[in-house]
Coordinates of C-alpha atoms and ligand atoms in Angstrom, one line a residue:
Chain Y
M1 CA 12.2 29.6 16.5
S2 CA 9.0 27.6 16.5
E3 CA 7.9 24.0 17.1
R4 CA 5.3 21.9 15.6
T5 CA 4.3 18.4 15.8
V6 CA 3.8 16.0 12.8
T7 CA 2.6 12.6 12.6
C8 CA 4.9 10.5 10.3
I9 CA 3.1 8.5 7.7
G10 CA 6.1 6.4 6.8
C11 CA 4.9 3.1 8.5
P12 CA 2.2 2.0 11.2
M13 CA 4.4 3.3 13.9
G14 CA 2.9 6.9 13.3
C15 CA 5.8 8.3 15.3
R16 CA 4.8 11.8 16.7
L17 CA 7.5 14.1 15.6
R18 CA 8.6 17.2 17.5
V19 CA 9.8 19.6 14.6
T20 CA 11.9 22.6 15.5
L21 CA 12.0 25.4 12.8
E22 CA 14.2 28.4 12.4
G23 CA 13.5 30.9 9.8
G24 CA 11.3 28.6 7.8
Q25 CA 13.9 25.9 8.0
V26 CA 13.8 22.7 10.1
S27 CA 16.6 22.8 12.5
A28 CA 15.9 19.7 14.4
V29 CA 13.4 16.6 14.4
D30 CA 12.8 14.6 17.8
G31 CA 10.9 11.4 18.2
A32 CA 11.4 9.6 14.8
A33 CA 12.2 5.9 15.3
C34 CA 14.1 5.6 12.0
G35 CA 15.6 7.8 9.2
R36 CA 12.2 8.2 7.2
G37 CA 10.8 10.4 10.1
A38 CA 13.4 13.3 9.6
A39 CA 13.1 13.3 5.9
Y40 CA 9.1 13.4 6.2
A41 CA 9.2 16.2 8.7
R42 CA 11.5 18.4 6.6
Q43 CA 9.1 18.0 3.5
E44 CA 5.8 18.2 5.5
C45 CA 7.1 21.4 7.4
V46 CA 8.6 23.5 4.7
C47 CA 6.5 22.6 1.8
P48 CA 3.8 20.2 2.3
T49 CA 2.3 18.7 -0.8
R50 CA -0.6 16.2 -1.7
Q51 CA -1.8 14.2 -4.7
V52 CA -5.4 15.1 -5.3
T53 CA -7.8 12.5 -6.5
T54 CA -11.4 13.7 -7.4
L55 CA -14.1 13.6 -10.1
A56 CA -14.6 15.4 -13.3
R57 CA -17.8 15.8 -15.4
V58 CA -18.1 14.1 -18.9
R59 CA -20.2 15.5 -21.4
G60 CA -23.2 13.7 -22.3
R61 CA -22.8 11.3 -19.1
R62 CA -24.3 11.3 -15.8
E63 CA -21.4 9.2 -14.4
P64 CA -18.5 11.2 -13.5
L65 CA -14.7 10.4 -14.5
S66 CA -12.2 9.8 -11.8
V67 CA -8.9 11.9 -12.2
K68 CA -5.8 12.6 -10.2
T69 CA -3.0 15.4 -10.2
A70 CA -0.2 13.8 -12.1
Q71 CA 2.3 15.3 -9.3
P72 CA 1.5 16.1 -5.8
V73 CA 0.5 19.9 -5.5
P74 CA 1.1 22.2 -2.6
K75 CA -1.6 21.2 0.2
A76 CA -2.7 24.8 0.6
L77 CA -4.2 24.5 -3.0
I78 CA -6.1 21.3 -2.7
F79 CA -9.5 22.9 -2.6
A80 CA -8.7 25.4 -5.4
C81 CA -7.5 22.6 -7.6
V82 CA -10.7 20.6 -6.9
E83 CA -12.9 23.6 -7.8
E84 CA -10.9 24.0 -11.1
I85 CA -11.3 20.4 -12.0
H86 CA -15.1 20.5 -11.2
R87 CA -15.8 23.5 -13.6
A88 CA -13.9 21.4 -16.4
C89 CA -16.3 19.3 -18.6
V90 CA -14.3 16.6 -20.3
V91 CA -15.2 15.2 -23.9
P92 CA -15.3 11.5 -24.5
P93 CA -13.4 9.3 -25.6
V94 CA -11.0 9.7 -22.7
R95 CA -8.2 7.2 -21.9
I96 CA -6.3 6.8 -18.7
G97 CA -3.4 9.3 -18.5
D98 CA -5.2 11.8 -20.9
V99 CA -4.7 15.4 -19.7
V100 CA -8.2 16.6 -18.3
V101 CA -7.0 20.2 -17.0
K102 CA -3.5 21.5 -17.8
N103 CA -1.4 23.4 -15.4
V104 CA -4.1 23.3 -12.6
C105 CA -4.1 26.4 -10.4
G106 CA -0.8 27.5 -12.0
T107 CA 1.2 24.5 -10.1
G108 CA 2.7 23.4 -13.3
V109 CA 0.9 20.2 -12.7
D110 CA -1.5 18.4 -15.1
V111 CA -4.7 16.8 -14.0
V112 CA -5.1 13.4 -15.8
A113 CA -7.8 10.7 -16.3
T114 CA -7.6 7.5 -14.0
M115 CA -10.3 5.7 -16.0
E116 CA -11.7 5.5 -19.5
A117 CA -14.9 7.0 -20.6
G118 CA -16.5 6.3 -24.1
V119 CA -13.9 4.0 -25.2
G120 CA -14.6 0.6 -23.3
V121 CA -15.0 -2.7 -24.9
R122 CA -18.3 -3.5 -23.3
I123 CA -18.4 -7.2 -22.3
Chain L
M1 CA -25.4 -27.0 -19.9
T2 CA -22.2 -25.6 -21.2
D3 CA -18.8 -27.4 -20.2
V4 CA -15.9 -25.1 -19.2
D5 CA -12.5 -26.1 -17.8
I6 CA -12.1 -23.2 -15.1
L7 CA -15.1 -21.1 -14.2
I8 CA -14.2 -17.9 -12.1
I9 CA -16.9 -16.3 -10.0
G10 CA -16.3 -12.5 -9.6
G11 CA -14.4 -10.1 -11.8
G12 CA -12.4 -8.0 -9.1
P13 CA -8.6 -8.0 -8.9
A14 CA -8.8 -11.7 -7.4
G15 CA -11.0 -13.1 -10.3
L16 CA -8.8 -11.3 -12.9
A17 CA -5.6 -12.4 -11.6
A18 CA -6.7 -16.0 -11.2
A19 CA -8.3 -16.0 -14.7
I20 CA -4.8 -14.5 -16.3
A21 CA -2.6 -17.1 -14.2
A22 CA -4.9 -20.1 -15.5
H23 CA -4.6 -19.0 -19.0
E24 CA -0.8 -18.6 -18.6
A25 CA -0.8 -22.0 -17.3
G26 CA -2.0 -23.4 -20.3
C27 CA -5.9 -23.5 -19.7
R28 CA -7.8 -22.3 -22.8
N29 CA -11.4 -22.7 -21.7
V30 CA -11.8 -20.0 -18.9
L31 CA -14.9 -18.1 -18.1
L32 CA -15.3 -15.3 -15.7
L33 CA -18.7 -14.4 -14.5
E34 CA -19.5 -10.9 -13.0
R35 CA -22.6 -9.4 -11.6
E36 CA -21.6 -5.8 -12.2
P37 CA -21.8 -4.2 -15.7
A38 CA -17.9 -3.9 -15.8
L39 CA -14.9 -5.9 -14.5
G40 CA -12.6 -4.4 -11.8
G41 CA -14.6 -5.1 -8.7
I42 CA -14.5 -2.7 -5.7
L43 CA -11.5 -1.1 -7.2
R44 CA -13.6 0.8 -9.8
Q45 CA -14.9 2.9 -7.0
C46 CA -11.8 3.3 -5.2
I47 CA -10.6 6.5 -7.0
H48 CA -7.7 7.3 -4.2
A49 CA -4.3 6.4 -4.8
G50 CA -2.3 3.6 -2.6
F51 CA -2.5 0.6 -4.9
G52 CA 0.2 -1.5 -6.6
M53 CA 3.2 -0.3 -4.3
H54 CA 4.4 -3.9 -4.1
V55 CA 3.6 -5.5 -7.6
F56 CA 4.2 -2.5 -9.7
K57 CA 6.4 -0.4 -7.5
E58 CA 4.1 2.5 -8.6
D59 CA 1.3 4.4 -6.6
L60 CA -1.9 4.0 -8.8
T61 CA -5.5 4.6 -8.1
G62 CA -8.0 1.7 -8.1
P63 CA -9.1 2.1 -11.3
E64 CA -5.7 2.4 -13.0
Y65 CA -4.7 -0.8 -11.0
A66 CA -7.7 -2.7 -12.3
Q67 CA -7.4 -1.6 -15.8
R68 CA -3.8 -2.9 -16.1
F69 CA -5.4 -6.5 -15.3
V70 CA -8.5 -5.8 -17.3
R71 CA -6.1 -4.9 -20.3
R72 CA -4.3 -8.1 -19.9
F73 CA -7.3 -10.1 -19.6
H74 CA -8.4 -9.0 -23.0
E75 CA -4.9 -9.1 -24.5
L76 CA -4.8 -12.7 -23.7
G77 CA -8.3 -13.2 -25.4
L78 CA -9.8 -14.4 -22.1
S79 CA -13.5 -14.3 -22.0
A80 CA -15.9 -12.7 -19.3
Q81 CA -19.6 -12.3 -18.8
C82 CA -20.6 -9.2 -17.0
D83 CA -24.0 -8.4 -15.9
T84 CA -24.1 -12.0 -14.6
M85 CA -25.2 -13.1 -11.3
V86 CA -24.2 -16.7 -9.9
L87 CA -27.0 -18.2 -8.0
S88 CA -25.6 -21.5 -7.1
V89 CA -22.6 -23.8 -7.1
T90 CA -23.1 -27.4 -6.3
P91 CA -20.4 -29.8 -4.8
D92 CA -19.9 -31.6 -8.2
R93 CA -19.1 -28.1 -9.7
E94 CA -22.3 -27.3 -11.7
V95 CA -22.9 -23.4 -11.7
T96 CA -26.2 -21.8 -12.3
A97 CA -26.1 -18.1 -13.4
V98 CA -28.7 -15.6 -14.5
S99 CA -28.3 -12.5 -16.7
P100 CA -30.5 -10.1 -18.7
A101 CA -28.7 -11.2 -22.2
F102 CA -28.7 -15.0 -21.6
G103 CA -31.5 -15.5 -19.1
L104 CA -30.8 -18.6 -16.9
Q105 CA -27.7 -20.6 -17.8
H106 CA -26.0 -23.8 -16.6
F107 CA -22.3 -24.4 -16.5
R108 CA -20.4 -27.5 -15.5
A109 CA -16.6 -26.8 -14.8
K110 CA -13.6 -28.9 -14.1
A111 CA -12.4 -26.3 -11.6
I112 CA -14.0 -23.3 -9.9
V113 CA -12.3 -20.3 -8.4
L114 CA -14.3 -18.2 -5.7
A115 CA -13.5 -14.7 -6.1
M116 CA -16.7 -13.0 -4.9
G117 CA -15.1 -10.5 -2.5
C118 CA -16.8 -9.3 0.6
R119 CA -19.6 -6.9 1.5
E120 CA -19.8 -4.3 4.4
R121 CA -21.3 -4.9 7.9
T122 CA -24.5 -2.7 7.9
R123 CA -26.2 -1.1 10.8
G124 CA -28.0 -4.1 12.0
A125 CA -25.0 -5.8 13.1
L126 CA -24.3 -2.8 15.3
Q127 CA -27.6 -2.3 17.2
V128 CA -27.5 1.2 17.4
P129 CA -31.1 2.5 19.0
G130 CA -33.4 4.9 17.3
W131 CA -35.5 5.1 14.5
R132 CA -34.6 4.0 10.7
P133 CA -34.5 7.2 9.0
A134 CA -32.9 7.6 5.5
G135 CA -29.3 8.9 5.5
I136 CA -27.5 6.0 7.1
Y137 CA -25.1 4.2 4.6
P138 CA -22.2 1.7 4.8
A139 CA -19.2 3.9 3.9
G140 CA -18.4 1.7 0.8
Q141 CA -21.8 2.2 -0.4
A142 CA -21.8 6.0 -0.1
Q143 CA -18.2 5.7 -1.9
R144 CA -20.1 4.0 -4.8
F145 CA -23.0 6.6 -4.9
V146 CA -20.4 9.4 -5.0
N147 CA -17.9 7.9 -7.2
L148 CA -19.4 5.8 -9.7
D149 CA -23.0 7.3 -9.7
G150 CA -22.1 10.9 -9.2
W151 CA -24.7 11.3 -6.3
M152 CA -23.8 13.1 -3.0
P153 CA -25.6 11.2 -0.1
G154 CA -25.7 14.4 2.1
R155 CA -24.3 17.4 3.2
R156 CA -23.5 17.1 6.9
V157 CA -21.7 14.0 7.8
V158 CA -20.7 11.9 10.7
I159 CA -18.6 8.6 10.4
L160 CA -18.7 5.8 12.9
G161 CA -15.8 3.5 12.7
S162 CA -12.2 4.6 11.8
G163 CA -11.5 1.9 9.1
D164 CA -9.8 3.0 6.0
I165 CA -13.0 3.1 4.0
G166 CA -14.5 5.4 6.5
L167 CA -11.2 7.6 6.5
I168 CA -11.1 7.7 2.8
M169 CA -14.9 8.6 2.6
A170 CA -14.2 11.5 5.2
R171 CA -11.7 13.1 2.8
R172 CA -13.9 12.3 -0.5
M173 CA -17.2 13.8 0.9
T174 CA -15.1 17.0 2.1
L175 CA -13.6 17.5 -1.3
E176 CA -17.0 17.1 -2.9
G177 CA -18.3 20.0 -0.7
A178 CA -19.7 18.1 2.4
K179 CA -18.8 19.1 6.0
V180 CA -17.6 16.3 8.0
L181 CA -18.3 16.7 11.6
A182 CA -16.2 13.9 13.3
C183 CA -15.0 10.2 12.8
V184 CA -16.3 8.4 16.0
E185 CA -14.3 5.0 16.9
L186 CA -15.0 2.8 19.6
M187 CA -11.4 1.4 20.2
P188 CA -8.8 3.5 21.8
F189 CA -6.8 3.3 18.5
S190 CA -7.8 3.7 14.8
S191 CA -8.2 0.5 12.7
G192 CA -7.0 2.3 9.7
L193 CA -3.7 3.3 8.4
T194 CA -1.8 6.3 9.7
R195 CA -1.3 7.7 6.5
N196 CA -5.0 7.7 6.1
V197 CA -5.8 9.2 9.5
V198 CA -3.0 12.0 8.6
Q199 CA -4.1 12.6 5.0
C200 CA -7.9 12.1 5.4
L201 CA -8.6 13.5 8.8
D202 CA -5.9 15.6 10.1
D203 CA -5.3 17.5 6.8
Y204 CA -9.1 18.7 7.0
G205 CA -9.3 19.3 10.6
I206 CA -11.7 16.6 11.1
P207 CA -11.8 15.3 14.9
L208 CA -10.9 11.5 15.5
L209 CA -13.1 10.7 18.7
L210 CA -11.4 7.6 20.0
S211 CA -13.0 5.5 22.5
H212 CA -16.3 7.1 21.5
T213 CA -19.5 5.6 20.1
V214 CA -22.9 6.7 18.5
T215 CA -25.5 6.0 21.0
E216 CA -28.7 7.3 19.5
I217 CA -30.0 8.1 16.1
H218 CA -32.6 11.0 15.8
G219 CA -34.9 11.8 12.9
R220 CA -37.8 9.7 11.5
E221 CA -38.0 10.1 7.7
R222 CA -34.3 11.6 7.3
L223 CA -31.5 11.5 9.8
E224 CA -31.3 14.7 11.8
A225 CA -28.5 14.2 14.4
V226 CA -26.7 11.5 16.4
T227 CA -25.8 11.4 19.8
V228 CA -22.2 10.4 20.5
A229 CA -20.7 9.3 24.0
Q230 CA -17.3 8.2 25.3
V231 CA -16.9 4.5 26.4
D232 CA -15.2 3.1 29.2
A233 CA -12.6 0.2 29.0
Q234 CA -15.6 -2.5 28.8
R235 CA -16.8 -0.1 25.8
K236 CA -19.8 0.9 27.9
P237 CA -21.0 4.5 27.1
L238 CA -20.2 6.9 29.9
P239 CA -23.2 8.8 31.5
G240 CA -22.5 12.8 31.1
T241 CA -20.4 12.5 28.2
D242 CA -23.0 13.0 25.5
Q243 CA -22.6 15.2 22.5
R244 CA -25.2 16.0 19.7
F245 CA -24.0 16.3 16.1
E246 CA -26.6 17.8 13.8
C247 CA -26.2 15.8 10.7
D248 CA -28.2 14.4 7.5
T249 CA -25.8 11.5 7.0
L250 CA -24.2 8.8 9.0
L251 CA -21.5 6.6 7.5
L252 CA -20.5 3.2 8.8
S253 CA -17.0 1.8 8.4
V254 CA -17.2 -1.0 10.8
G255 CA -16.0 -3.8 9.0
L256 CA -16.3 -6.3 5.9
I257 CA -17.6 -9.6 5.9
P258 CA -16.5 -12.3 3.2
E259 CA -19.4 -13.2 0.8
N260 CA -19.6 -16.9 1.4
E261 CA -23.3 -17.8 0.8
L262 CA -22.5 -19.5 -2.5
S263 CA -19.6 -21.2 -0.9
R264 CA -21.4 -22.6 2.1
A265 CA -24.4 -23.8 -0.2
A266 CA -21.7 -25.8 -2.3
G267 CA -20.7 -27.6 0.8
V268 CA -17.5 -25.5 1.3
R269 CA -16.5 -25.4 5.0
V270 CA -16.1 -21.9 6.2
S271 CA -13.8 -20.7 9.1
E272 CA -15.3 -18.9 12.1
V273 CA -12.2 -16.8 12.5
T274 CA -11.7 -15.2 8.7
C275 CA -15.3 -15.8 7.8
G276 CA -13.9 -17.4 4.5
P277 CA -13.4 -21.1 3.2
L278 CA -10.9 -23.4 4.9
V279 CA -8.2 -24.0 2.4
D280 CA -5.0 -25.9 2.0
E281 CA -1.7 -24.8 0.4
A282 CA -3.1 -24.7 -2.9
L283 CA -5.9 -22.6 -2.0
Q284 CA -8.3 -25.5 -2.6
T285 CA -11.4 -25.5 -0.2
S286 CA -12.8 -28.5 1.3
V287 CA -14.7 -29.4 -1.8
P288 CA -12.1 -30.8 -4.4
G289 CA -11.8 -28.4 -7.5
I290 CA -13.1 -25.5 -5.9
F291 CA -10.5 -22.8 -5.0
A292 CA -10.9 -19.6 -3.3
C293 CA -8.7 -16.3 -3.2
G294 CA -9.0 -12.6 -2.4
N295 CA -11.4 -11.1 0.0
V296 CA -13.9 -14.0 -0.3
L297 CA -11.1 -15.9 1.4
H298 CA -10.0 -13.5 4.2
V299 CA -10.5 -9.7 4.2
H300 CA -7.2 -8.0 2.8
D301 CA -6.1 -4.5 3.0
L302 CA -3.7 -4.4 0.3
V303 CA -4.8 -5.4 -3.2
D304 CA -1.4 -6.4 -4.1
H305 CA -1.6 -9.4 -1.8
V306 CA -4.8 -10.3 -3.4
T307 CA -3.0 -10.2 -6.8
I308 CA -0.5 -12.5 -5.6
E309 CA -2.7 -15.0 -3.7
S310 CA -5.2 -15.0 -6.5
T311 CA -2.4 -15.7 -9.2
E312 CA -1.6 -19.0 -7.2
A313 CA -5.1 -20.0 -6.9
G314 CA -5.6 -19.6 -10.9
R315 CA -2.3 -21.6 -11.3
Q316 CA -3.6 -24.4 -8.9
A317 CA -7.1 -24.4 -10.5
A318 CA -5.4 -24.7 -13.9
K319 CA -3.4 -27.8 -12.6
Y320 CA -6.4 -29.4 -11.2
A321 CA -8.6 -28.9 -14.4
Q322 CA -5.6 -30.5 -16.2
G323 CA -5.9 -33.6 -14.2
Q324 CA -2.5 -32.8 -12.3
G325 CA -4.4 -31.8 -9.1
E326 CA -2.9 -34.3 -6.8
A327 CA -1.8 -37.0 -9.3
G328 CA 2.0 -37.7 -9.3
I329 CA 2.8 -36.5 -5.8
P330 CA 2.6 -39.0 -3.1
A331 CA 0.2 -38.6 -0.6
C332 CA 1.6 -37.0 2.4
Q333 CA 0.7 -36.3 6.1
M334 CA -1.5 -33.1 6.7
L335 CA 0.1 -30.2 8.7
Q336 CA -2.7 -28.6 10.7
I337 CA -1.8 -24.7 10.8
R338 CA -3.1 -23.1 14.3
D339 CA -3.0 -19.5 15.4
G340 CA -0.6 -19.2 18.4
A341 CA -0.6 -16.1 21.0
G342 CA -1.4 -12.8 19.2
V343 CA -2.4 -14.2 16.0
R344 CA -5.5 -14.5 14.4
G345 CA -7.0 -15.9 11.1
L346 CA -4.0 -17.9 9.7
V347 CA -4.5 -18.8 5.8
P348 CA -4.2 -21.6 4.7
Q349 CA -5.4 -24.0 7.7
T350 CA -4.0 -27.3 6.5
V351 CA -0.7 -27.9 4.4
C352 CA 0.5 -31.0 2.7
A353 CA 4.2 -30.2 3.1
G354 CA 5.2 -32.5 0.1
R355 CA 3.3 -30.4 -2.2
V356 CA 4.7 -27.0 -1.4
A357 CA 6.4 -25.9 -4.6
D358 CA 9.2 -23.7 -2.9
V359 CA 7.7 -21.5 -0.5
L360 CA 4.8 -21.9 1.7
P361 CA 2.9 -18.2 2.3
L362 CA 1.1 -17.9 5.7
M363 CA -1.2 -14.8 6.1
F364 CA -2.7 -13.6 9.5
R365 CA -3.5 -10.5 11.4
P366 CA -2.2 -9.6 14.7
A367 CA -4.7 -9.7 17.6
A368 CA -3.6 -6.6 18.9
V369 CA -0.8 -3.8 18.6
F370 CA 2.7 -5.0 19.3
K371 CA 5.9 -2.9 19.2
D372 CA 9.2 -4.4 18.7
A373 CA 7.8 -7.8 18.4
A374 CA 8.8 -11.1 16.4
A375 CA 6.5 -13.4 14.7
V376 CA 7.6 -16.9 15.6
V377 CA 7.0 -20.0 13.4
R378 CA 7.0 -23.5 15.3
L379 CA 6.7 -27.0 14.0
D380 CA 5.4 -29.3 16.7
G381 CA 6.5 -26.6 19.1
E382 CA 10.1 -26.4 17.6
E383 CA 10.9 -22.8 16.6
V384 CA 11.7 -22.9 13.0
L385 CA 11.4 -19.4 11.6
R386 CA 11.5 -16.0 13.4
K387 CA 10.7 -12.4 11.9
R388 CA 11.2 -9.1 13.6
F389 CA 8.7 -6.4 13.4
R390 CA 9.2 -2.7 14.6
I391 CA 5.2 -2.8 14.7
L392 CA 2.5 -5.1 14.2
T393 CA -1.4 -3.9 14.0
P394 CA -4.6 -5.5 13.5
G395 CA -5.1 -3.3 10.7
E396 CA -2.1 -4.7 8.6
M397 CA -2.1 -8.2 7.5
V398 CA 1.2 -10.1 7.9
R399 CA 2.5 -12.2 5.1
L400 CA 5.2 -14.7 6.1
V401 CA 7.1 -17.2 3.9
V402 CA 8.4 -20.4 5.1
P403 CA 11.0 -22.0 2.7
K404 CA 10.3 -25.6 1.4
E405 CA 13.7 -26.7 3.1
V406 CA 12.4 -25.8 6.5
L407 CA 9.2 -28.1 6.1
E408 CA 11.4 -30.9 4.7
R409 CA 13.7 -30.8 7.7
H410 CA 10.8 -31.3 10.0
A411 CA 8.9 -33.7 7.7
G412 CA 6.5 -35.8 9.8
A413 CA 5.4 -32.8 12.0
G414 CA 1.7 -32.6 12.6
E415 CA 1.3 -28.7 13.6
L416 CA 2.5 -25.4 12.4
T417 CA 1.8 -22.6 14.8
V418 CA 2.6 -18.9 14.4
G419 CA 2.7 -16.7 17.4
V420 CA 3.6 -13.2 18.2
E421 CA 6.5 -12.8 20.9
V422 CA 7.5 -9.5 22.4
Ligands
LIG1 C1 -13.4 1.0 0.2 C2 -11.9 0.4 0.0 C3 -10.9 0.9 0.0 C4 -9.5 0.4 -0.3 N1 -8.4 0.9 -0.2 C5 -7.3 0.2 -0.6 C6 -6.1 0.8 -0.6 O1 -5.8 2.1 -0.7 N2 -4.9 0.2 -1.0 C7 -5.0 -1.2 -1.3 O2 -3.9 -1.9 -1.7 N3 -6.1 -2.1 -1.2 C8 -7.3 -1.2 -0.8 N4 -8.4 -1.9 -0.7 C9 -8.5 -3.5 -0.6 C10 -8.6 -4.1 -1.9 O3 -9.2 -3.2 -3.0 C11 -9.4 -5.3 -2.0 O4 -8.8 -6.2 -1.0 C12 -9.5 -5.9 -3.4 O5 -10.3 -5.1 -4.0 C13 -10.5 -7.2 -3.4 O6 -10.4 -8.0 -4.3 P1 -11.4 -9.0 -4.6 O7 -11.2 -9.3 -6.1 O8 -11.2 -10.1 -3.7 O9 -13.0 -8.2 -4.4 P2 -13.8 -7.4 -5.2 O10 -13.0 -6.5 -5.6 O11 -15.0 -7.0 -4.1 O12 -14.5 -8.2 -6.3 C14 -15.4 -9.3 -6.1 C15 -16.3 -9.3 -7.3 O13 -17.0 -10.2 -7.3 C16 -18.4 -10.0 -7.8 N5 -19.4 -11.0 -7.3 C17 -19.8 -11.2 -6.0 N6 -20.8 -12.2 -5.9 C18 -21.0 -12.5 -7.1 C19 -22.0 -13.3 -7.8 N7 -22.8 -14.2 -7.0 N8 -22.1 -13.6 -9.1 C20 -21.2 -12.8 -9.9 N9 -20.4 -11.8 -9.5 C21 -20.3 -11.9 -8.0 C22 -18.5 -8.6 -7.3 O14 -19.6 -7.8 -8.1 C23 -17.2 -8.0 -7.3 O15 -16.9 -7.4 -8.7 C24 -9.7 -1.3 -0.3 C25 -11.0 -1.8 -0.3 C26 -12.1 -1.1 -0.2 C27 -13.4 -2.0 0.0

C-alpha cells in the first residue's frame, strides 16, 4: 500500500488529493470537494497522460510549424515524443489536421499540424 | 479618403468575430486593418491547447481556434488588409493607417470597432535594480520568438510572475531544450490556472517560489544571474533569504495592459480600473459610433469570452452604421454600474436598461480569492440576483447575465452594483 498527493485540475479550487494505492490500483481518494477529484486522481495515478504541443521543422522555411498529439500520450513519453517530432521535417503544403508523424514513439497516436504552411491565402 | 461602413482595428479573435457579426447583421462594406502579416492576433503564437471549450465544446490550440474564424471570414468574402498599422483615429471616425503596400491611407467610417488587444508589462514597470543586460524578455515576446520565429532566447531560464503566459512558457522552453530553474511569484498564490501550475511546472519539477521576488539582476552585456529573495506580508524582501540563480534568460509574466493610445487620442474615455474604454450595454465607448471589445476593453483569460463579447460589438456597430443606433428606442435613464465589495473592473460601466435586448452580460474580476461565496447583483441596494460559486479567484473572470425582466421590474433604478458575499 502506498500514498500519493496530487493536485486536482478540474477547477480553480485545486484540491489536494491524498490517494491510496494498492497493487497499482487506487483504493481511496481523500480531500476532493466534488466527484471530479476521484476520477482525476484515478487517471493521474494509474496512467497519467498529456497532450503534447510543440513545433516541427518545415522544409524550405525558417518558421516552425505548430503541432499536437491527436490524443494524449503517456506522461513518461513526453520528451521522447518531442524528440521524434523534432527529427521530422515536414514538406509543405500542410493543412490543419494533416499527419506530421505517424504513431509517435509507438504510442499509436499520430502527431497532426495545428496550423497551415504553404497553402495560405496571403492578404 | 475611402468611405467604409465599419472599420475594425485589429485582426485577433476580437476583430474577426466583430467583422463576421457585422457582416451577418447585413453590413457589406466592412474593412479590417491588422498590423501583423497575418490574421489571428495573439492566438497565432499560443500553440498550446485550452481554447474553445465554451464556444466549440472542443479543446483546441490557439492557431486552430483562430483558423476557424479566419476561414469563416474569407468564406463570407470579408476584406482585411494586413501589414497595416493604424496611426490615428479621430472623434468623427476618420482613420489614418500606413502600410508598405499602400503607403498612407485615410478612411472615413460610419462605425469603428477597436480590437487592438493588449501588450505586456515590461521590466520598466517593475523597477528591479541592476544593469540592463540582454536576456530579459516579457514572456509573451519570448513565446513569439520560439513559436513563430523559431528562435530560442536562452538556455537557463528564470520566470518572474506566475501568470498563465509565464507558466505556459516554462513548459514550452523546457520542451524545446532549455532548463527552467524556477518560477518566482511575489504573491502568496499563483495568478495562473491550477491546470497550468500542475501541467507546466509540477510535471517538469520546476519549483514555484510563492512570496518571492527577483531583487537583483547580474551581468552587463548578457544576463548572468538573478538574486531571488523571500518577501514579507508587505511584499518587502526579507534579509538573509537571498538565493542566486545562474541564468542567461529572465522571462517576465507580470501582467497585460490594454493598448489604448489610439482610443485616448480619439477622445475615448478610459477606465482607471480596467485600463480599457468605458462602455455601455452596446459596448459603445464615450465617443458615439466607436465600439470596443476583446483585450483592448479589458484583459480576458478565456478567448471564448472574447468571441462572445466581440460578436455583440460587431452586431451593435452594424446597427449603428445602418442608422439604427439609438433611433426608435425611447431615451431612458442611465443605470450606473459600480464595483461592490470584492469586485473589480465591471464591464459595461453604464447601461440603458430599455436598450438591453434580452440579457445584460456583466463581467468582472474577483478582488481576492473567495471560497463558497456568492456574487450578488443589487439595483439601488435591493438584491435582484445571486449566484453561488465554490471558488472565485482574481485569475478567472466572472460573467453574469441579468435577464431583461429583472431590469424592467426595477425600472427607474439609478445604480447597479455587484459584490461578493461569503
Ligand atoms: C500568451 C497567452 C496565452 C493565452 N492562453 C489562453 C488559453 O489557454 N485559453 C484561452 O481561452 N485564452 C488564452 N489567452 C487569452 C486569449 O488568447 C486572448 O484573450 C485573446 O487572444 C484576445 O483577443 P484580442 O483579439 O482582443 O487581442 P489580440 O489577439 O491581441 O489581437 C489584437 C490584434 O490587434 C492588432 N493591432 C493592435 N494595434 C494595432 C494597430 N494600431 N493597427 C493595426 N493592428 C493593430 C495586433 O497586431 C493584434 O493582431 C491567452 C493569451 C495570451 C497572451
